[in-house]
Amino acid sequence: MAIKRNYWLLLFLFLPGFSFAQNRDNPAGRDFAGGGPGGNSIRVVETPEGVQIIQRLSWIRDENDFRYEVIIERQNANGSYSQILRQSRTENFIEISLAGGRYRYRILVYNLLDRFEYSTNWAAFTIDRARPPVLRRISPDHVTLTGEDTVWVIELEGTNLLPESELSLRPLAGGETILPVEYTAFPGGNGGRVVFRSLGLAAGRYELCVRNFGGFEARKNCVVLNPFSAGWFASLSAAPPVPVYGYLRDLFDGGIYPPGISFRAGFLPLAGNWGSLGAETGVSWNYLSVTKTGLSASAHFFDVRLNLLYQYTLSPHLALGFRLGGGGTLTPGLSYTIRGYKQAPISTWIPSMNGGLSLQWIFYPRFFAELGLDYVNLFSVDGSQGLLFPFIGFGWKS
């Protein structure tokens, strides 16, 4: 019988073992049950009409057996049984598809002369409904590794979270599935608690999977964070400026001017499977100088910025960062000479807006290397000035 997903699927819960009546051809102690090919089992078959659940009943074949009759009865609401199938078989198994309910069956054995020899006792079994699980919420949906053998306890909320449900953590980037050390389903199937050991986890993105009979699954994303993914951090970088537009581009020809250093410090208090969020402040110093025919110019730049920072974990050792903010730039002693005209040194404070991205590589539990690019726009009275700051540096995380 074909049925659609999310409706009746079938689950064998064989209750008593099989026992058989004794006669002259059935010596005491002989066990005929579960000995055929495949044993007593079920399998799920995909058909154009939907999912079909096939139950297989098998028994041990004797060399003197010619054929069998299989009788299956279903229990009625009043406790009595009604026959729903009687089938002759030369094979020592039968495959059927039954709706949910309480059943019993017995086997009639016929010898080589096709004469009835004996029958087995009734064997009862139950077919229950497969319940698709639903995961509405998991809390917490992240854990930060500490290097110690601790546990990650996750509270589950949903539907059909059963004692027999199978739970696991699956890395989204691929890898070995991780099984919990403990799982407890709450009464009613509306919640549960699952425990994983953190020592066996690697930083990265995972999905918590609940699997019920019939192949039904529910999943929720979660993340295992490196220690640097949340908390205080500081970094020091080489950051040469590259003027890209405005009078700074005209004066310094858009070249790269190596003298430049940047210091950043910040805090990432918010972390989850969506990433880490926080703020950072940065100070930097740069020196631009050019001398050529008819032109010489030089300037020091002291920059202060305050940024909103977002980090996204790519792998156990890589994190992508995005920053956006603003600040100001102090240019003491900006001077230039053009075709004999010498401009007196100018000192000014220019407001700025900046953004950037970076890639962090974690090479030790509390240390990282960082490569990135920042863009800064200076709102000068003489027009906007644009600079790029490629940077490379090292940092430490609490």
mmCIF file of N, CA and C in Angstrom, residues 92-214:
data_model
loop_
_atom_site.group_PDB
_atom_site.id
_atom_site.type_symbol
_atom_site.label_atom_id
_atom_site.label_comp_id
_atom_site.label_asym_id
_atom_site.label_seq_id
_atom_site.Cartn_x
_atom_site.Cartn_y
_atom_site.Cartn_z
ATOM 1 N N ASN A 92 10.102 -19.251 2.107
ATOM 2 C CA ASN A 92 10.017 -19.186 3.571
ATOM 3 C C ASN A 92 10.022 -17.739 4.057
ATOM 4 N N PHE A 93 9.356 -16.878 3.324
ATOM 5 C CA PHE A 93 9.192 -15.479 3.744
ATOM 6 C C PHE A 93 8.012 -14.881 2.988
ATOM 7 N N ILE A 94 7.542 -13.761 3.513
ATOM 8 C CA ILE A 94 6.495 -13.001 2.839
ATOM 9 C C ILE A 94 6.760 -11.522 3.047
ATOM 10 N N GLU A 95 6.505 -10.717 1.998
ATOM 11 C CA GLU A 95 6.650 -9.272 2.092
ATOM 12 C C GLU A 95 5.282 -8.632 1.923
ATOM 13 N N ILE A 96 4.911 -7.777 2.874
ATOM 14 C CA ILE A 96 3.594 -7.167 2.891
ATOM 15 C C ILE A 96 3.728 -5.705 3.289
ATOM 16 N N SER A 97 2.643 -4.972 3.085
ATOM 17 C CA SER A 97 2.583 -3.581 3.528
ATOM 18 C C SER A 97 1.263 -3.383 4.257
ATOM 19 N N LEU A 98 1.360 -3.030 5.546
ATOM 20 C CA LEU A 98 0.183 -2.946 6.400
ATOM 21 C C LEU A 98 0.036 -1.549 6.980
ATOM 22 N N ALA A 99 -1.210 -1.179 7.253
ATOM 23 C CA ALA A 99 -1.480 0.088 7.934
ATOM 24 C C ALA A 99 -1.191 -0.069 9.429
ATOM 25 N N GLY A 100 -1.196 1.051 10.127
ATOM 26 C CA GLY A 100 -0.919 1.011 11.554
ATOM 27 C C GLY A 100 -1.967 0.208 12.314
ATOM 28 N N GLY A 101 -1.530 -0.488 13.350
ATOM 29 C CA GLY A 101 -2.442 -1.275 14.157
ATOM 30 C C GLY A 101 -1.733 -2.415 14.856
ATOM 31 N N ARG A 102 -2.539 -3.244 15.537
ATOM 32 C CA ARG A 102 -2.039 -4.401 16.275
ATOM 33 C C ARG A 102 -2.372 -5.647 15.464
ATOM 34 N N TYR A 103 -1.372 -6.550 15.250
ATOM 35 C CA TYR A 103 -1.539 -7.720 14.389
ATOM 36 C C TYR A 103 -1.003 -8.961 15.087
ATOM 37 N N ARG A 104 -1.380 -10.114 14.510
ATOM 38 C CA ARG A 104 -0.749 -11.372 14.865
ATOM 39 C C ARG A 104 -0.720 -12.248 13.618
ATOM 40 N N TYR A 105 0.249 -13.192 13.596
ATOM 41 C CA TYR A 105 0.287 -14.095 12.449
ATOM 42 C C TYR A 105 0.807 -15.454 12.892
ATOM 43 N N ARG A 106 0.505 -16.451 12.032
ATOM 44 C CA ARG A 106 0.987 -17.813 12.271
ATOM 45 C C ARG A 106 1.276 -18.447 10.923
ATOM 46 N N ILE A 107 2.088 -19.502 10.954
ATOM 47 C CA ILE A 107 2.487 -20.203 9.735
ATOM 48 C C ILE A 107 1.966 -21.633 9.798
ATOM 49 N N LEU A 108 1.280 -22.085 8.740
ATOM 50 C CA LEU A 108 0.872 -23.482 8.571
ATOM 51 C C LEU A 108 1.886 -24.164 7.663
ATOM 52 N N VAL A 109 2.448 -25.267 8.102
ATOM 53 C CA VAL A 109 3.519 -25.946 7.371
ATOM 54 C C VAL A 109 2.962 -27.210 6.719
ATOM 55 N N TYR A 110 3.250 -27.398 5.413
ATOM 56 C CA TYR A 110 2.826 -28.564 4.635
ATOM 57 C C TYR A 110 4.056 -29.338 4.203
ATOM 58 N N ASN A 111 3.980 -30.699 4.281
ATOM 59 C CA ASN A 111 5.144 -31.526 3.959
ATOM 60 C C ASN A 111 5.258 -31.762 2.463
ATOM 61 N N LEU A 112 6.210 -32.657 2.099
ATOM 62 C CA LEU A 112 6.477 -32.911 0.686
ATOM 63 C C LEU A 112 5.296 -33.541 -0.042
ATOM 64 N N LEU A 113 4.363 -34.134 0.698
ATOM 65 C CA LEU A 113 3.149 -34.695 0.087
ATOM 66 C C LEU A 113 2.026 -33.670 0.064
ATOM 67 N N ASP A 114 2.369 -32.427 0.399
ATOM 68 C CA ASP A 114 1.398 -31.330 0.454
ATOM 69 C C ASP A 114 0.296 -31.605 1.461
ATOM 70 N N ARG A 115 0.690 -32.229 2.577
ATOM 71 C CA ARG A 115 -0.244 -32.482 3.659
ATOM 72 C C ARG A 115 0.131 -31.605 4.845
ATOM 73 N N PHE A 116 -0.881 -31.113 5.508
ATOM 74 C CA PHE A 116 -0.645 -30.265 6.669
ATOM 75 C C PHE A 116 0.075 -31.036 7.769
ATOM 76 N N GLU A 117 1.129 -30.442 8.317
ATOM 77 C CA GLU A 117 1.900 -31.070 9.375
ATOM 78 C C GLU A 117 1.657 -30.395 10.727
ATOM 79 N N TYR A 118 1.863 -29.090 10.802
ATOM 80 C CA TYR A 118 1.693 -28.393 12.076
ATOM 81 C C TYR A 118 1.609 -26.896 11.793
ATOM 82 N N SER A 119 1.269 -26.155 12.813
ATOM 83 C CA SER A 119 1.235 -24.695 12.705
ATOM 84 C C SER A 119 2.016 -24.091 13.866
ATOM 85 N N THR A 120 2.480 -22.908 13.670
ATOM 86 C CA THR A 120 3.159 -22.186 14.736
ATOM 87 C C THR A 120 2.132 -21.570 15.666
ATOM 88 N N ASN A 121 2.596 -21.161 16.846
ATOM 89 C CA ASN A 121 1.749 -20.333 17.703
ATOM 90 C C ASN A 121 1.589 -18.946 17.077
ATOM 91 N N TRP A 122 0.587 -18.221 17.542
ATOM 92 C CA TRP A 122 0.405 -16.852 17.067
ATOM 93 C C TRP A 122 1.568 -15.974 17.558
ATOM 94 N N ALA A 123 2.070 -15.157 16.688
ATOM 95 C CA ALA A 123 3.108 -14.166 17.035
ATOM 96 C C ALA A 123 2.520 -12.779 16.815
ATOM 97 N N ALA A 124 2.557 -11.961 17.852
ATOM 98 C CA ALA A 124 1.938 -10.628 17.777
ATOM 99 C C ALA A 124 2.981 -9.565 17.447
ATOM 100 N N PHE A 125 2.536 -8.534 16.762
ATOM 101 C CA PHE A 125 3.399 -7.386 16.482
ATOM 102 C C PHE A 125 2.535 -6.148 16.314
ATOM 103 N N THR A 126 3.153 -5.005 16.443
ATOM 104 C CA THR A 126 2.463 -3.716 16.327
ATOM 105 C C THR A 126 3.113 -2.878 15.244
ATOM 106 N N ILE A 127 2.291 -2.245 14.457
ATOM 107 C CA ILE A 127 2.775 -1.271 13.478
ATOM 108 C C ILE A 127 2.291 0.096 13.929
ATOM 109 N N ASP A 128 3.225 0.990 14.157
ATOM 110 C CA ASP A 128 2.899 2.308 14.682
ATOM 111 C C ASP A 128 3.156 3.359 13.602
ATOM 112 N N ARG A 129 2.746 4.583 13.913
ATOM 113 C CA ARG A 129 2.871 5.699 12.972
ATOM 114 C C ARG A 129 4.246 6.356 13.105
ATOM 115 N N ALA A 130 4.911 6.577 11.958
ATOM 116 C CA ALA A 130 6.167 7.323 11.976
ATOM 117 C C ALA A 130 5.860 8.803 12.138
ATOM 118 N N ARG A 131 6.531 9.440 13.068
ATOM 119 C CA ARG A 131 6.242 10.835 13.399
ATOM 120 C C ARG A 131 7.371 11.745 12.915
ATOM 121 N N PRO A 132 7.125 12.591 11.912
ATOM 122 C CA PRO A 132 8.167 13.514 11.451
ATOM 123 C C PRO A 132 8.529 14.491 12.567
ATOM 124 N N PRO A 133 9.816 14.642 12.899
ATOM 125 C CA PRO A 133 10.198 15.569 13.962
ATOM 126 C C PRO A 133 10.175 17.012 13.476
ATOM 127 N N VAL A 134 9.971 17.921 14.408
ATOM 128 C CA VAL A 134 10.029 19.359 14.140
ATOM 129 C C VAL A 134 10.925 19.998 15.198
ATOM 130 N N LEU A 135 11.919 20.755 14.762
ATOM 131 C CA LEU A 135 12.789 21.494 15.674
ATOM 132 C C LEU A 135 12.460 22.979 15.534
ATOM 133 N N ARG A 136 11.847 23.536 16.557
ATOM 134 C CA ARG A 136 11.527 24.972 16.511
ATOM 135 C C ARG A 136 12.650 25.826 17.074
ATOM 136 N N ARG A 137 13.339 25.315 18.074
ATOM 137 C CA ARG A 137 14.392 26.118 18.700
ATOM 138 C C ARG A 137 15.389 25.215 19.395
ATOM 139 N N ILE A 138 16.668 25.609 19.336
ATOM 140 C CA ILE A 138 17.698 24.956 20.136
ATOM 141 C C ILE A 138 18.440 26.048 20.895
ATOM 142 N N SER A 139 18.775 25.769 22.141
ATOM 143 C CA SER A 139 19.414 26.791 22.974
ATOM 144 C C SER A 139 20.408 26.138 23.942
ATOM 145 N N PRO A 140 21.668 26.634 23.919
ATOM 146 C CA PRO A 140 22.213 27.643 23.010
ATOM 147 C C PRO A 140 22.546 27.029 21.658
ATOM 148 N N ASP A 141 22.599 27.861 20.643
ATOM 149 C CA ASP A 141 22.917 27.370 19.297
ATOM 150 C C ASP A 141 24.392 27.561 18.966
ATOM 151 N N HIS A 142 25.218 27.782 19.982
ATOM 152 C CA HIS A 142 26.656 27.924 19.764
ATOM 153 C C HIS A 142 27.398 27.535 21.036
ATOM 154 N N VAL A 143 28.654 27.204 20.853
ATOM 155 C CA VAL A 143 29.534 26.920 21.984
ATOM 156 C C VAL A 143 30.931 27.411 21.613
ATOM 157 N N THR A 144 31.653 27.911 22.596
ATOM 158 C CA THR A 144 33.021 28.383 22.382
ATOM 159 C C THR A 144 33.993 27.378 22.968
ATOM 160 N N LEU A 145 34.926 26.923 22.145
ATOM 161 C CA LEU A 145 35.906 25.950 22.603
ATOM 162 C C LEU A 145 36.848 26.585 23.618
ATOM 163 N N THR A 146 37.214 25.817 24.633
ATOM 164 C CA THR A 146 38.111 26.317 25.669
ATOM 165 C C THR A 146 39.395 25.514 25.759
ATOM 166 N N GLY A 147 39.488 24.415 25.002
ATOM 167 C CA GLY A 147 40.642 23.545 25.093
ATOM 168 C C GLY A 147 40.521 22.501 26.194
ATOM 169 N N GLU A 148 39.450 22.577 26.982
ATOM 170 C CA GLU A 148 39.226 21.618 28.053
ATOM 171 C C GLU A 148 38.087 20.672 27.668
ATOM 172 N N ASP A 149 38.035 19.541 28.345
ATOM 173 C CA ASP A 149 37.005 18.542 28.057
ATOM 174 C C ASP A 149 35.731 18.893 28.820
ATOM 175 N N THR A 150 34.931 19.797 28.235
ATOM 176 C CA THR A 150 33.664 20.197 28.833
ATOM 177 C C THR A 150 32.525 19.618 27.999
ATOM 178 N N VAL A 151 31.290 19.925 28.383
ATOM 179 C CA VAL A 151 30.139 19.429 27.642
ATOM 180 C C VAL A 151 29.325 20.608 27.111
ATOM 181 N N TRP A 152 28.624 20.340 26.023
ATOM 182 C CA TRP A 152 27.726 21.307 25.399
ATOM 183 C C TRP A 152 26.316 20.740 25.552
ATOM 184 N N VAL A 153 25.543 21.342 26.442
ATOM 185 C CA VAL A 153 24.179 20.891 26.717
ATOM 186 C C VAL A 153 23.210 21.764 25.929
ATOM 187 N N ILE A 154 22.419 21.151 25.073
ATOM 188 C CA ILE A 154 21.489 21.865 24.199
ATOM 189 C C ILE A 154 20.060 21.497 24.581
ATOM 190 N N GLU A 155 19.258 22.497 24.856
ATOM 191 C CA GLU A 155 17.830 22.294 25.118
ATOM 192 C C GLU A 155 17.070 22.367 23.790
ATOM 193 N N LEU A 156 16.164 21.426 23.583
ATOM 194 C CA LEU A 156 15.410 21.331 22.335
ATOM 195 C C LEU A 156 13.951 21.671 22.571
ATOM 196 N N GLU A 157 13.358 22.381 21.606
ATOM 197 C CA GLU A 157 11.917 22.612 21.605
ATOM 198 C C GLU A 157 11.372 22.240 20.234
ATOM 199 N N GLY A 158 10.285 21.490 20.209
ATOM 200 C CA GLY A 158 9.723 21.088 18.932
ATOM 201 C C GLY A 158 8.584 20.116 19.099
ATOM 202 N N THR A 159 8.442 19.236 18.119
ATOM 203 C CA THR A 159 7.362 18.254 18.090
ATOM 204 C C THR A 159 7.939 16.910 17.679
ATOM 205 N N ASN A 160 7.399 15.851 18.263
ATOM 206 C CA ASN A 160 7.816 14.482 17.949
ATOM 207 C C ASN A 160 9.297 14.258 18.213
ATOM 208 N N LEU A 161 9.783 14.799 19.325
ATOM 209 C CA LEU A 161 11.139 14.509 19.792
ATOM 210 C C LEU A 161 11.019 13.319 20.745
ATOM 211 N N LEU A 162 11.246 12.134 20.217
ATOM 212 C CA LEU A 162 10.901 10.892 20.887
ATOM 213 C C LEU A 162 12.120 10.242 21.529
ATOM 214 N N PRO A 163 11.903 9.364 22.498
ATOM 215 C CA PRO A 163 13.044 8.656 23.095
ATOM 216 C C PRO A 163 13.843 7.868 22.067
ATOM 217 N N GLU A 164 13.173 7.361 21.024
ATOM 218 C CA GLU A 164 13.882 6.585 20.007
ATOM 219 C C GLU A 164 14.462 7.456 18.894
ATOM 220 N N SER A 165 14.274 8.768 18.938
ATOM 221 C CA SER A 165 14.854 9.659 17.932
ATOM 222 C C SER A 165 16.378 9.567 17.965
ATOM 223 N N GLU A 166 16.986 9.654 16.791
ATOM 224 C CA GLU A 166 18.437 9.628 16.669
ATOM 225 C C GLU A 166 18.941 11.054 16.458
ATOM 226 N N LEU A 167 19.872 11.499 17.308
ATOM 227 C CA LEU A 167 20.413 12.858 17.213
ATOM 228 C C LEU A 167 21.893 12.801 16.866
ATOM 229 N N SER A 168 22.340 13.824 16.129
ATOM 230 C CA SER A 168 23.743 13.894 15.739
ATOM 231 C C SER A 168 24.093 15.317 15.340
ATOM 232 N N LEU A 169 25.379 15.605 15.325
ATOM 233 C CA LEU A 169 25.929 16.854 14.800
ATOM 234 C C LEU A 169 26.638 16.541 13.493
ATOM 235 N N ARG A 170 26.301 17.296 12.443
ATOM 236 C CA ARG A 170 26.908 17.061 11.139
ATOM 237 C C ARG A 170 27.636 18.320 10.681
ATOM 238 N N PRO A 171 28.947 18.255 10.427
ATOM 239 C CA PRO A 171 29.675 19.440 9.938
ATOM 240 C C PRO A 171 29.180 19.836 8.554
ATOM 241 N N LEU A 172 28.852 21.111 8.370
ATOM 242 C CA LEU A 172 28.363 21.572 7.069
ATOM 243 C C LEU A 172 29.451 21.516 6.015
ATOM 244 N N ALA A 173 30.704 21.618 6.433
ATOM 245 C CA ALA A 173 31.817 21.559 5.482
ATOM 246 C C ALA A 173 32.200 20.128 5.133
ATOM 247 N N GLY A 174 31.509 19.148 5.711
ATOM 248 C CA GLY A 174 31.814 17.746 5.480
ATOM 249 C C GLY A 174 32.705 17.194 6.577
ATOM 250 N N GLY A 175 32.569 15.935 6.806
ATOM 251 C CA GLY A 175 33.362 15.296 7.849
ATOM 252 C C GLY A 175 32.541 14.289 8.620
ATOM 253 N N GLU A 176 33.121 13.761 9.662
ATOM 254 C CA GLU A 176 32.496 12.698 10.430
ATOM 255 C C GLU A 176 31.336 13.207 11.278
ATOM 256 N N THR A 177 30.238 12.471 11.261
ATOM 257 C CA THR A 177 29.085 12.789 12.103
ATOM 258 C C THR A 177 29.420 12.522 13.570
ATOM 259 N N ILE A 178 28.987 13.425 14.440
ATOM 260 C CA ILE A 178 29.302 13.335 15.862
ATOM 261 C C ILE A 178 28.041 12.948 16.620
ATOM 262 N N LEU A 179 28.143 11.907 17.440
ATOM 263 C CA LEU A 179 27.009 11.420 18.220
ATOM 264 C C LEU A 179 27.063 11.997 19.634
ATOM 265 N N PRO A 180 25.916 12.193 20.254
ATOM 266 C CA PRO A 180 25.901 12.750 21.613
ATOM 267 C C PRO A 180 26.306 11.711 22.648
ATOM 268 N N VAL A 181 26.705 12.208 23.821
ATOM 269 C CA VAL A 181 26.992 11.301 24.939
ATOM 270 C C VAL A 181 25.728 11.033 25.751
ATOM 271 N N GLU A 182 24.696 11.864 25.538
ATOM 272 C CA GLU A 182 23.447 11.680 26.285
ATOM 273 C C GLU A 182 22.312 12.382 25.547
ATOM 274 N N TYR A 183 21.144 11.750 25.545
ATOM 275 C CA TYR A 183 19.948 12.369 24.976
ATOM 276 C C TYR A 183 18.756 11.983 25.831
ATOM 277 N N THR A 184 17.957 12.973 26.228
ATOM 278 C CA THR A 184 16.762 12.751 27.031
ATOM 279 C C THR A 184 15.586 13.439 26.356
ATOM 280 N N ALA A 185 14.544 12.680 26.053
ATOM 281 C CA ALA A 185 13.321 13.237 25.491
ATOM 282 C C ALA A 185 12.363 13.579 26.627
ATOM 283 N N PHE A 186 11.756 14.767 26.559
ATOM 284 C CA PHE A 186 10.799 15.170 27.583
ATOM 285 C C PHE A 186 9.446 14.511 27.321
ATOM 286 N N PRO A 187 8.629 14.320 28.337
ATOM 287 C CA PRO A 187 7.300 13.724 28.144
ATOM 288 C C PRO A 187 6.473 14.538 27.150
ATOM 289 N N GLY A 188 5.750 13.837 26.289
ATOM 290 C CA GLY A 188 4.917 14.504 25.296
ATOM 291 C C GLY A 188 5.614 14.763 23.983
ATOM 292 N N GLY A 189 6.924 14.561 23.919
ATOM 293 C CA GLY A 189 7.651 14.739 22.668
ATOM 294 C C GLY A 189 7.846 16.171 22.240
ATOM 295 N N ASN A 190 7.610 17.142 23.166
ATOM 296 C CA ASN A 190 7.709 18.555 22.788
ATOM 297 C C ASN A 190 9.055 19.185 23.133
ATOM 298 N N GLY A 191 9.974 18.408 23.619
ATOM 299 C CA GLY A 191 11.280 18.949 23.961
ATOM 300 C C GLY A 191 12.233 17.851 24.346
ATOM 301 N N GLY A 192 13.462 18.259 24.651
ATOM 302 C CA GLY A 192 14.466 17.297 25.039
ATOM 303 C C GLY A 192 15.762 17.995 25.400
ATOM 304 N N ARG A 193 16.721 17.192 25.761
ATOM 305 C CA ARG A 193 18.048 17.709 26.104
ATOM 306 C C ARG A 193 19.083 16.769 25.525
ATOM 307 N N VAL A 194 20.076 17.334 24.834
ATOM 308 C CA VAL A 194 21.127 16.535 24.236
ATOM 309 C C VAL A 194 22.473 17.101 24.678
ATOM 310 N N VAL A 195 23.434 16.200 24.901
ATOM 311 C CA VAL A 195 24.738 16.588 25.448
ATOM 312 C C VAL A 195 25.832 16.073 24.519
ATOM 313 N N PHE A 196 26.749 16.977 24.123
ATOM 314 C CA PHE A 196 27.912 16.620 23.331
ATOM 315 C C PHE A 196 29.180 16.977 24.106
ATOM 316 N N ARG A 197 30.235 16.233 23.875
ATOM 317 C CA ARG A 197 31.532 16.565 24.453
ATOM 318 C C ARG A 197 32.223 17.596 23.563
ATOM 319 N N SER A 198 32.681 18.688 24.142
ATOM 320 C CA SER A 198 33.328 19.732 23.356
ATOM 321 C C SER A 198 34.715 19.325 22.893
ATOM 322 N N LEU A 199 35.350 18.389 23.595
ATOM 323 C CA LEU A 199 36.711 18.004 23.235
ATOM 324 C C LEU A 199 36.761 17.331 21.865
ATOM 325 N N GLY A 200 35.678 16.723 21.445
ATOM 326 C CA GLY A 200 35.655 16.064 20.144
ATOM 327 C C GLY A 200 35.195 16.957 19.014
ATOM 328 N N LEU A 201 34.987 18.250 19.276
ATOM 329 C CA LEU A 201 34.468 19.167 18.278
ATOM 330 C C LEU A 201 35.585 20.035 17.712
ATOM 331 N N ALA A 202 35.443 20.403 16.455
ATOM 332 C CA ALA A 202 36.325 21.376 15.812
ATOM 333 C C ALA A 202 35.508 22.620 15.496
ATOM 334 N N ALA A 203 36.143 23.767 15.525
ATOM 335 C CA ALA A 203 35.431 25.007 15.226
ATOM 336 C C ALA A 203 34.869 24.968 13.811
ATOM 337 N N GLY A 204 33.671 25.487 13.643
ATOM 338 C CA GLY A 204 33.027 25.510 12.336
ATOM 339 C C GLY A 204 31.519 25.515 12.472
ATOM 340 N N ARG A 205 30.847 25.412 11.346
ATOM 341 C CA ARG A 205 29.396 25.442 11.310
ATOM 342 C C ARG A 205 28.860 24.009 11.194
ATOM 343 N N TYR A 206 27.802 23.733 11.960
ATOM 344 C CA TYR A 206 27.219 22.396 12.033
ATOM 345 C C TYR A 206 25.704 22.499 11.859
ATOM 346 N N GLU A 207 25.084 21.342 11.707
ATOM 347 C CA GLU A 207 23.640 21.246 11.833
ATOM 348 C C GLU A 207 23.321 20.138 12.828
ATOM 349 N N LEU A 208 22.428 20.466 13.750
ATOM 350 C CA LEU A 208 21.926 19.471 14.690
ATOM 351 C C LEU A 208 20.775 18.752 14.007
ATOM 352 N N CYS A 209 20.877 17.445 13.893
ATOM 353 C CA CYS A 209 19.897 16.660 13.140
ATOM 354 C C CYS A 209 19.150 15.720 14.078
ATOM 355 N N VAL A 210 17.819 15.720 13.965
ATOM 356 C CA VAL A 210 16.959 14.758 14.652
ATOM 357 C C VAL A 210 16.342 13.876 13.578
ATOM 358 N N ARG A 211 16.515 12.567 13.719
ATOM 359 C CA ARG A 211 16.012 11.626 12.718
ATOM 360 C C ARG A 211 15.060 10.637 13.381
ATOM 361 N N ASN A 212 13.853 10.544 12.820
ATOM 362 C CA ASN A 212 12.865 9.567 13.268
ATOM 363 C C ASN A 212 12.700 8.474 12.229
ATOM 364 N N PHE A 213 12.009 7.407 12.641
ATOM 365 C CA PHE A 213 11.798 6.290 11.732
ATOM 366 C C PHE A 213 11.123 6.747 10.437
ATOM 367 N N GLY A 214 11.527 6.108 9.335
ATOM 368 C CA GLY A 214 10.986 6.457 8.030
ATOM 369 C C GLY A 214 11.845 7.443 7.287
#
